[in-house]
PDB file of C-alpha atoms in Angstrom:
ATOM      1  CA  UNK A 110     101.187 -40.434  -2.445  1.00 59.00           C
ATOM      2  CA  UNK A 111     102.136 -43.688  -3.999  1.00 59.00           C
ATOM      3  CA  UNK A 112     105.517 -43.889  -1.897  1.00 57.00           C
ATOM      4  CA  UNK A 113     103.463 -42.930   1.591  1.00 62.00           C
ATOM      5  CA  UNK A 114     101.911 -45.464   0.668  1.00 63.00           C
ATOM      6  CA  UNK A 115     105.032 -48.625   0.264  1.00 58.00           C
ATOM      7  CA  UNK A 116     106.295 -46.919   3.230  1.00 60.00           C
ATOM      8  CA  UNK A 117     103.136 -47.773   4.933  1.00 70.00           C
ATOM      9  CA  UNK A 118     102.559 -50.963   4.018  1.00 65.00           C
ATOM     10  CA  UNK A 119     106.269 -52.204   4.537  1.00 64.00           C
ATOM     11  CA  UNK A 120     106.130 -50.665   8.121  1.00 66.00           C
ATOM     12  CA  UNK A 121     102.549 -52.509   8.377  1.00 70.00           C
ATOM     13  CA  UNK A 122     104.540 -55.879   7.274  1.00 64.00           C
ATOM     14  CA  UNK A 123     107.365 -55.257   9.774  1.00 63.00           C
ATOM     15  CA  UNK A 124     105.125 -55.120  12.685  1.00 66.00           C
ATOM     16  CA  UNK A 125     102.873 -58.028  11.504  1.00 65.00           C
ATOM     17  CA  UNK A 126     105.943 -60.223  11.244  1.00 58.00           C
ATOM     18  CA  UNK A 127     107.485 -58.824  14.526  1.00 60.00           C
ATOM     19  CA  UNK A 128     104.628 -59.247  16.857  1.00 63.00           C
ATOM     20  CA  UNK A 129     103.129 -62.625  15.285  1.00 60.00           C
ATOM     21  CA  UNK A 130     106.332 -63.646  16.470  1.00 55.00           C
ATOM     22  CA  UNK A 131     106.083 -62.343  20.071  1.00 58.00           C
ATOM     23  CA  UNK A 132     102.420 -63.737  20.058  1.00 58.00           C
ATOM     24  CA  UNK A 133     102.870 -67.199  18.756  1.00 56.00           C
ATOM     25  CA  UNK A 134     106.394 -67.706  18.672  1.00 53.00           C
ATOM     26  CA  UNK A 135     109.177 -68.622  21.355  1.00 50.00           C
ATOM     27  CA  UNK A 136     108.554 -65.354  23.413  1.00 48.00           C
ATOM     28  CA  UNK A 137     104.662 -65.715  24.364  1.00 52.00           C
ATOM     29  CA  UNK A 138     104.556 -62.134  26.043  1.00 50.00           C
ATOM     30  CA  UNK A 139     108.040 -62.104  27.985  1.00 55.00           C
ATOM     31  CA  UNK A 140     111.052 -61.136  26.068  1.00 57.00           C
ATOM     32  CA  UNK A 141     113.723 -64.058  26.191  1.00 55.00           C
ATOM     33  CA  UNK A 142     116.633 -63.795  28.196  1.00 55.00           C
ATOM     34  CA  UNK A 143     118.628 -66.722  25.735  1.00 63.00           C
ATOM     35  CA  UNK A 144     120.445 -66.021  22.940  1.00 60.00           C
ATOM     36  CA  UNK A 145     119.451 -69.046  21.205  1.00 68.00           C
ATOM     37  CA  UNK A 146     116.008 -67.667  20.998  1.00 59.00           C
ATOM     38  CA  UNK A 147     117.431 -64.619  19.824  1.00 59.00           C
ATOM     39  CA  UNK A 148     118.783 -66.359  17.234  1.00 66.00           C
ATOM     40  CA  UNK A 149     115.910 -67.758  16.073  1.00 64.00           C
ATOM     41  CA  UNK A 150     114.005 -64.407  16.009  1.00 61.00           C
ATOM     42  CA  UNK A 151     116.335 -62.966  13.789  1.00 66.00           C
ATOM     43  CA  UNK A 152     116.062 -65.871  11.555  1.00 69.00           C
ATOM     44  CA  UNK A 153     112.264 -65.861  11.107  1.00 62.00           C
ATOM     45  CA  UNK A 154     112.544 -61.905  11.056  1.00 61.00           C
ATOM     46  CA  UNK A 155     115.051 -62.034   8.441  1.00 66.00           C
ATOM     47  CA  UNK A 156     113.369 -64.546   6.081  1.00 67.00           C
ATOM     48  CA  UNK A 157     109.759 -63.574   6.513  1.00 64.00           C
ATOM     49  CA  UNK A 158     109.957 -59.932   6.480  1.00 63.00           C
ATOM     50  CA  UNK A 159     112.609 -59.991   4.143  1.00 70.00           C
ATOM     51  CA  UNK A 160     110.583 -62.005   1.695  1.00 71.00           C
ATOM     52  CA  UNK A 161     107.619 -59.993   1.738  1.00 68.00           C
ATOM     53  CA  UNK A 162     110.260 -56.705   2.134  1.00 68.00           C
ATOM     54  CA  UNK A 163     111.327 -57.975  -1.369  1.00 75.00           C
ATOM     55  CA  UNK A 164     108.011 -58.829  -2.894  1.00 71.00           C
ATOM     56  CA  UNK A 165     107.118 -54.935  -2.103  1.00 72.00           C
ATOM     57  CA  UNK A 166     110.447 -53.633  -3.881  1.00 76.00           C
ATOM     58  CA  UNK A 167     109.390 -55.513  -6.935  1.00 75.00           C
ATOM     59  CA  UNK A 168     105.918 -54.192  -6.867  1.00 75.00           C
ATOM     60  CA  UNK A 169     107.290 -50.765  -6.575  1.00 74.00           C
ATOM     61  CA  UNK A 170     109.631 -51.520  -9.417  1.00 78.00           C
ATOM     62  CA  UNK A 171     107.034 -52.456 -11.209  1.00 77.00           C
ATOM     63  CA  UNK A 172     104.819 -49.454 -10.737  1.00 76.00           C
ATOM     64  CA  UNK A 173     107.435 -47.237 -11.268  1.00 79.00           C
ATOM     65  CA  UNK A 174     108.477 -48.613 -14.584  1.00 82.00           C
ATOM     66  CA  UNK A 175     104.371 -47.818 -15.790  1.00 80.00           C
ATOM     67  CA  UNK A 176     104.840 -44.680 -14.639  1.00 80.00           C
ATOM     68  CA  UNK A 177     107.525 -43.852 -16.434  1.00 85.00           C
ATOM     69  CA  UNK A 178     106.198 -45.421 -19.681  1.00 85.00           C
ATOM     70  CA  UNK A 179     102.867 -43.813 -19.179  1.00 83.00           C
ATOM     71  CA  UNK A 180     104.438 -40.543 -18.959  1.00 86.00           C
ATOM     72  CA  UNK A 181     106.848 -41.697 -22.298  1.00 87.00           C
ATOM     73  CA  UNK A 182     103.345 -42.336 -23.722  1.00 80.00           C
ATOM     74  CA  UNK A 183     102.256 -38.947 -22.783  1.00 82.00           C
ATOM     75  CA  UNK A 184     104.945 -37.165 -24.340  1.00 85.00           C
ATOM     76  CA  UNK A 185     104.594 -38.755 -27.415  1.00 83.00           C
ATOM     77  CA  UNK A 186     100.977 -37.799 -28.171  1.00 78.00           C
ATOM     78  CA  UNK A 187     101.871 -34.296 -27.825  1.00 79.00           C
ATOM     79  CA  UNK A 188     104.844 -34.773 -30.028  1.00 82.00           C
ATOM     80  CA  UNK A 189     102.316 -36.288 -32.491  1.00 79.00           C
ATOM     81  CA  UNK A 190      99.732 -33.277 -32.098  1.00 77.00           C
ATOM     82  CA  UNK A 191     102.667 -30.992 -32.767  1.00 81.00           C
ATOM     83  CA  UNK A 192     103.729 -32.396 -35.135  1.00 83.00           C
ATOM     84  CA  UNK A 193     100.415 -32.563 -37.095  1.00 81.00           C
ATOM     85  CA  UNK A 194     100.355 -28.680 -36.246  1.00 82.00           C
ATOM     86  CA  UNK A 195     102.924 -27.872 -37.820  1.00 87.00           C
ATOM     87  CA  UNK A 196     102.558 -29.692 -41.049  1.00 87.00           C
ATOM     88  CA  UNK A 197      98.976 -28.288 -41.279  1.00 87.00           C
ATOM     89  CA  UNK A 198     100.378 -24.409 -40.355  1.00 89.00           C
ATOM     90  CA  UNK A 199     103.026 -25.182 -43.358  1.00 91.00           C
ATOM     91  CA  UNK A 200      99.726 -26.042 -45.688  1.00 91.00           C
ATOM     92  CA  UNK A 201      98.091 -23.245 -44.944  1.00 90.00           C
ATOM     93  CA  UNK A 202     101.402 -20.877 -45.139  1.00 92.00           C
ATOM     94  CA  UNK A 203     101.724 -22.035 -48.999  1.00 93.00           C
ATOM     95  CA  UNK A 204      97.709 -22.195 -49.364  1.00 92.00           C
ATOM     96  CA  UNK A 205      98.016 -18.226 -48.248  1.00 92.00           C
ATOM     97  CA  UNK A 206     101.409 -17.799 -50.582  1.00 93.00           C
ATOM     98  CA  UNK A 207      98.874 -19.452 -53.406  1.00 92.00           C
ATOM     99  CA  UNK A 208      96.145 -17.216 -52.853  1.00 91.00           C
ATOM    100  CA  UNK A 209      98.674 -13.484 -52.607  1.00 91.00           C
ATOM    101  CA  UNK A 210     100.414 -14.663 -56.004  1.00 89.00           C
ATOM    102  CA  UNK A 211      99.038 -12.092 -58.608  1.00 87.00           C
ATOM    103  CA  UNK A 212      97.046 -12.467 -62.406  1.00 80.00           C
ATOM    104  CA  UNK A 213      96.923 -10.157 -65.064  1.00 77.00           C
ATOM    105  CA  UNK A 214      93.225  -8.852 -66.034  1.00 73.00           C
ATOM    106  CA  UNK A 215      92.390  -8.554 -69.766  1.00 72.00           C
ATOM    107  CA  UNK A 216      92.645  -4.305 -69.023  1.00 69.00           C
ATOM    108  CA  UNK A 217      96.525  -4.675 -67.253  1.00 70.00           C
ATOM    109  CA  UNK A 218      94.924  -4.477 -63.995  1.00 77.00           C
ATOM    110  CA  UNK A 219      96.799  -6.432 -61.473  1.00 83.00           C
ATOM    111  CA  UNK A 220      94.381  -9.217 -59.225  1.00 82.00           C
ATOM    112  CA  UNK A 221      95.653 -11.249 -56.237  1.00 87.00           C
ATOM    113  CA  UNK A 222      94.225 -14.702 -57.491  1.00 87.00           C
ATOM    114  CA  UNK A 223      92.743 -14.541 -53.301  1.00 89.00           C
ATOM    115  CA  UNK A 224      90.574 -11.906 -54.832  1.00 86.00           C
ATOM    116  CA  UNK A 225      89.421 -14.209 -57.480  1.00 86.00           C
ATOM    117  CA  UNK A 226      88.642 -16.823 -55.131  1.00 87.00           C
ATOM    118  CA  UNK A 227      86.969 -14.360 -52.532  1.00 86.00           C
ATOM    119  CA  UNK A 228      84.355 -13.373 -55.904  1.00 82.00           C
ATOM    120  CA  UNK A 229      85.756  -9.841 -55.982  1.00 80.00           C
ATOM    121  CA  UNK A 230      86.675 -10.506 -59.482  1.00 78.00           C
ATOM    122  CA  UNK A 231      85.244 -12.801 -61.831  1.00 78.00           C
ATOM    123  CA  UNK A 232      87.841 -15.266 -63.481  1.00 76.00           C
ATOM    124  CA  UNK A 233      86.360 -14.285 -66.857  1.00 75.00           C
ATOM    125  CA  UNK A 234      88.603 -11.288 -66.778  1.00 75.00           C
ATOM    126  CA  UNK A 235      91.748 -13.034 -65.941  1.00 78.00           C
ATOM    127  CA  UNK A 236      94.252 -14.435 -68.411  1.00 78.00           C
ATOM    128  CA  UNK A 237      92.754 -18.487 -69.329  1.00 81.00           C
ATOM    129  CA  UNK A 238      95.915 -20.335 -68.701  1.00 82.00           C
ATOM    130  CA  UNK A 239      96.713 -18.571 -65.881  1.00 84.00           C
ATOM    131  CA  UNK A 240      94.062 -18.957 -64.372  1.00 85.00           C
ATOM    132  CA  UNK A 241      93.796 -23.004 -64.812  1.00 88.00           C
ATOM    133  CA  UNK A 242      97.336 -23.313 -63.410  1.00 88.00           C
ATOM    134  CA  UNK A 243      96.996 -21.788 -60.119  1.00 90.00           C
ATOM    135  CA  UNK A 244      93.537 -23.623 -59.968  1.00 91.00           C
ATOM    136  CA  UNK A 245      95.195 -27.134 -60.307  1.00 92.00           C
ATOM    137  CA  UNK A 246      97.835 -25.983 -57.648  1.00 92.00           C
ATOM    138  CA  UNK A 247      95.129 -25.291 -55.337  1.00 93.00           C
ATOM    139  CA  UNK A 248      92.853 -28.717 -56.014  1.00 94.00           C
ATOM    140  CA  UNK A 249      96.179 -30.224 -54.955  1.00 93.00           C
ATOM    141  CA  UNK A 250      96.729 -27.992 -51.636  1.00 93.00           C
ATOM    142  CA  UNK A 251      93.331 -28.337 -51.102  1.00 93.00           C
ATOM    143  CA  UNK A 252      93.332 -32.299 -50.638  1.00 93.00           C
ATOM    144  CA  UNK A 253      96.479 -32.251 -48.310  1.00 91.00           C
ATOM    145  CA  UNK A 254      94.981 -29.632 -46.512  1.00 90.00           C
ATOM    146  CA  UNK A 255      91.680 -31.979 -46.142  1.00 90.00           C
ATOM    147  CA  UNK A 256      93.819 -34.977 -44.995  1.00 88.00           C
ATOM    148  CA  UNK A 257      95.952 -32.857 -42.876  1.00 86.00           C
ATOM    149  CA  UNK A 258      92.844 -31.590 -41.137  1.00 84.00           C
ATOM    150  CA  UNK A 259      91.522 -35.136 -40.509  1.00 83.00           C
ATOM    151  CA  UNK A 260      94.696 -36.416 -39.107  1.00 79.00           C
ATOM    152  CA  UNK A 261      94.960 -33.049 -36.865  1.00 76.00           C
ATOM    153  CA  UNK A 262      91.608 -33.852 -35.365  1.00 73.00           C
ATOM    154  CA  UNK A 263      92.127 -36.605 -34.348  1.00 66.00           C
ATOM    155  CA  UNK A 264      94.947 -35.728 -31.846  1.00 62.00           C
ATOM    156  CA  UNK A 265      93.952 -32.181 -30.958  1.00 60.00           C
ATOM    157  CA  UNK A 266      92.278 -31.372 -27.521  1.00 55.00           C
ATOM    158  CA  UNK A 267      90.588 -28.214 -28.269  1.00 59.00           C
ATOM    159  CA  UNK A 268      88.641 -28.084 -30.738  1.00 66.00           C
ATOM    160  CA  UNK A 269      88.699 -24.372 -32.132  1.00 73.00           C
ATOM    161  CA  UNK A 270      91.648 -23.425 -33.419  1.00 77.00           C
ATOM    162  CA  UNK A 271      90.754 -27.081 -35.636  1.00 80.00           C
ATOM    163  CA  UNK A 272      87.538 -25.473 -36.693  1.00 83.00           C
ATOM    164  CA  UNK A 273      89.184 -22.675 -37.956  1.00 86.00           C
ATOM    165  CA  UNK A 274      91.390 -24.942 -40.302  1.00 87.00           C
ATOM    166  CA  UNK A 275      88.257 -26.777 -41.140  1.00 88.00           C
ATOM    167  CA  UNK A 276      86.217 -24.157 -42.127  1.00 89.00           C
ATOM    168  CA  UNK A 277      89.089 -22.405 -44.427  1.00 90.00           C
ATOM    169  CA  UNK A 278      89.474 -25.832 -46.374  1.00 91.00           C
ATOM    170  CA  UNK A 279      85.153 -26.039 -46.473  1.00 92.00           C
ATOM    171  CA  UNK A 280      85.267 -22.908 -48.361  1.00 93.00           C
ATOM    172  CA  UNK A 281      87.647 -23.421 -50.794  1.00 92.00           C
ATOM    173  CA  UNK A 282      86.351 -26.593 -51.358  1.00 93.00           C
ATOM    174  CA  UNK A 283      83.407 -25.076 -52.647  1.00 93.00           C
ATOM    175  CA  UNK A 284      84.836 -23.096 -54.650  1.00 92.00           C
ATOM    176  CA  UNK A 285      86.603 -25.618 -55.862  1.00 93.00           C
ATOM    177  CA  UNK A 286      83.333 -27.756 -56.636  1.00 93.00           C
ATOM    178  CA  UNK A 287      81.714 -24.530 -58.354  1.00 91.00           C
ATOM    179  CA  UNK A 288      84.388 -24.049 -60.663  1.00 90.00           C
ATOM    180  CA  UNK A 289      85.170 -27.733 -62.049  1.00 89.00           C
ATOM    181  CA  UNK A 290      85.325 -26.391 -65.384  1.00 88.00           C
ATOM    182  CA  UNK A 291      88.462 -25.212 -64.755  1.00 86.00           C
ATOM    183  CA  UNK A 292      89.896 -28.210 -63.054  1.00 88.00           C
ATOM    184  CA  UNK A 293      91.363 -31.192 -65.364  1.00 83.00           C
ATOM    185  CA  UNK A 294      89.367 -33.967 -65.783  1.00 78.00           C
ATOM    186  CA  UNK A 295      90.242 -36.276 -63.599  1.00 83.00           C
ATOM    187  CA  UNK A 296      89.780 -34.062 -60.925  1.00 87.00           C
ATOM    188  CA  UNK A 297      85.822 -35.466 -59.446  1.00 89.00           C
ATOM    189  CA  UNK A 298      87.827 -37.915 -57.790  1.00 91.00           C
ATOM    190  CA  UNK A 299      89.786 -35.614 -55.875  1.00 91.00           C
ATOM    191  CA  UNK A 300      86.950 -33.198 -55.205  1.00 92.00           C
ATOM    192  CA  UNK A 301      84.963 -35.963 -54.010  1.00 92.00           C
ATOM    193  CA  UNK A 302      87.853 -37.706 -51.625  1.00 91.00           C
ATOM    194  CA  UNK A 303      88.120 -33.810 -50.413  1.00 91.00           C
ATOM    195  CA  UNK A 304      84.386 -33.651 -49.524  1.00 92.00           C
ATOM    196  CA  UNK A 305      83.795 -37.005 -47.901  1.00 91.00           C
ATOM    197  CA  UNK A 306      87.109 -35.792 -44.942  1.00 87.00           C
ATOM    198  CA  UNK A 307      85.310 -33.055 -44.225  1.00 87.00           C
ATOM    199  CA  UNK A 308      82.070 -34.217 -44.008  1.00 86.00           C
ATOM    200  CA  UNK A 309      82.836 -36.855 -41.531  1.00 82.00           C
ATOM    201  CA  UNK A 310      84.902 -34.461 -39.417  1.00 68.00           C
TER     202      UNK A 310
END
C-alpha cells in the first residue's frame, strides 16, 4: 500500500512538472518545432522532476529503514517474552522436582514433601531436619519464582497461562507465611519482598 502509494505520487510529480511546463513555459499549448526549446524542456524536466524524483527516494528510504527497525523492535519483544517463559517454566520444573523429592515419616512411611505442602500430612510426622532443609530450598524458589512472575507479566499478551503461574506461587506463599517457624530467621524479609510482587501483580 505504501509503494502504490510513491508510485503515485512520483507519477503525480511527473505530470505536474511536465504540463506546468507546457502551460507556462516556452510551449504555451503548441508543441515546439525547435530543438533549442527542446533543449530547454529537458533541462527544466531533468532538474525539477529530478529534484523532487530524489527528495521522494529519500523519503522512501527513510520509511523503509522504520520499517525495518520497527519490525527488529518487534522481534525482540517476543524474544524477551520467550525468554522470560522459559526461565519461569525452568522455576517451576525444579519447584515441581522440589515438591516429588520424598521424607521419611516417624513410622518408615514414605511422603512426597508435595504431600506435606498440599496438608495431606502434617510436618509433625516428618523427620525435623529434613523437613527445615527442603523448606529453605523452597523460600528460595519461591522468591525467584515471585520475581520471575513479575518480570513475565510484564511482557506477556495473554494473560492466563500468567495467572496460572501466579496463582501456584500465591499458594505456596502461604504456606510459606503459615509455617515461618520452620524458616531461618532472617527469612520475614524474604516472605515479605515475596508478598508485596504478587500483590501488585
Amino acid at each position: 500500500m505504501e509503494f502504490l502509494v510513491v508510485v503515485i505520487l512520483a507519477v503525480a510529480v511527473l505530470a505536474a512538472v511536465f504540463f506546468s511546463y507546457f502551460i507556462i513555459g516556452e510551449f504555451s499549448l503548441s508543441p515546439s518545432v525547435t530543438n533549442t526549446d527542446w533543449g530547454a524542456f529537458g533541462s527544466y524536466f531533468g532538474g525539477v522532476a529530478g529534484s523532487a524524483l530524489s527528495f521522494i527516494s529519500v523519503i522512501l528510504v527513510a520509511y523503509t529503514l522504520y520499517l525495518q527497525r520497527k519490525q527488529i523492535g518487534e522481534i525482540q519483544k517476543e524474544n524477551i517474552k520467550q525468554d522470560n517463559l522459559r526461565y519461569i517454566e525452568k522455576i517451576d520444573d525444579e519447584l515441581s522436582m522440589l515438591l516429588s523429592e520424598n521424607l521419611k515419616a516417624n513410622n518408615a512411611e514414605i511422603f512426597s514433601f508435595g504431600d506435606i505442602v498440599n496438608g495431606c500430612i502434617s510436618e509433625e510426622k516428618i523427620d525435623f531436619v529434613q523437613y527445615k532443609s527442603l523448606m529453605d530450598k523452597l523460600l528460595k524458589l519461591t522468591a525467584s519464582y515471585c520475581q520471575a512472575i513479575s518480570v513475565y507479566k510484564d511482557n506477556v499478551n495473554s494473560y492466563f497461562i500468567y495467572r496460572v503461574y501466579w496463582e501456584k506461587a500465591n499458594e505456596l506463599l502461604n504456606y510459606l507465611e503459615s509455617k515461618r517457624e520452620f524458616l531461618y530467621e532472617m527469612s520475614g524479609p524474604t516472605l515479605l519482598l515475596c508478598r508485596n510482587i504478587l500483590d501488585e501483580s
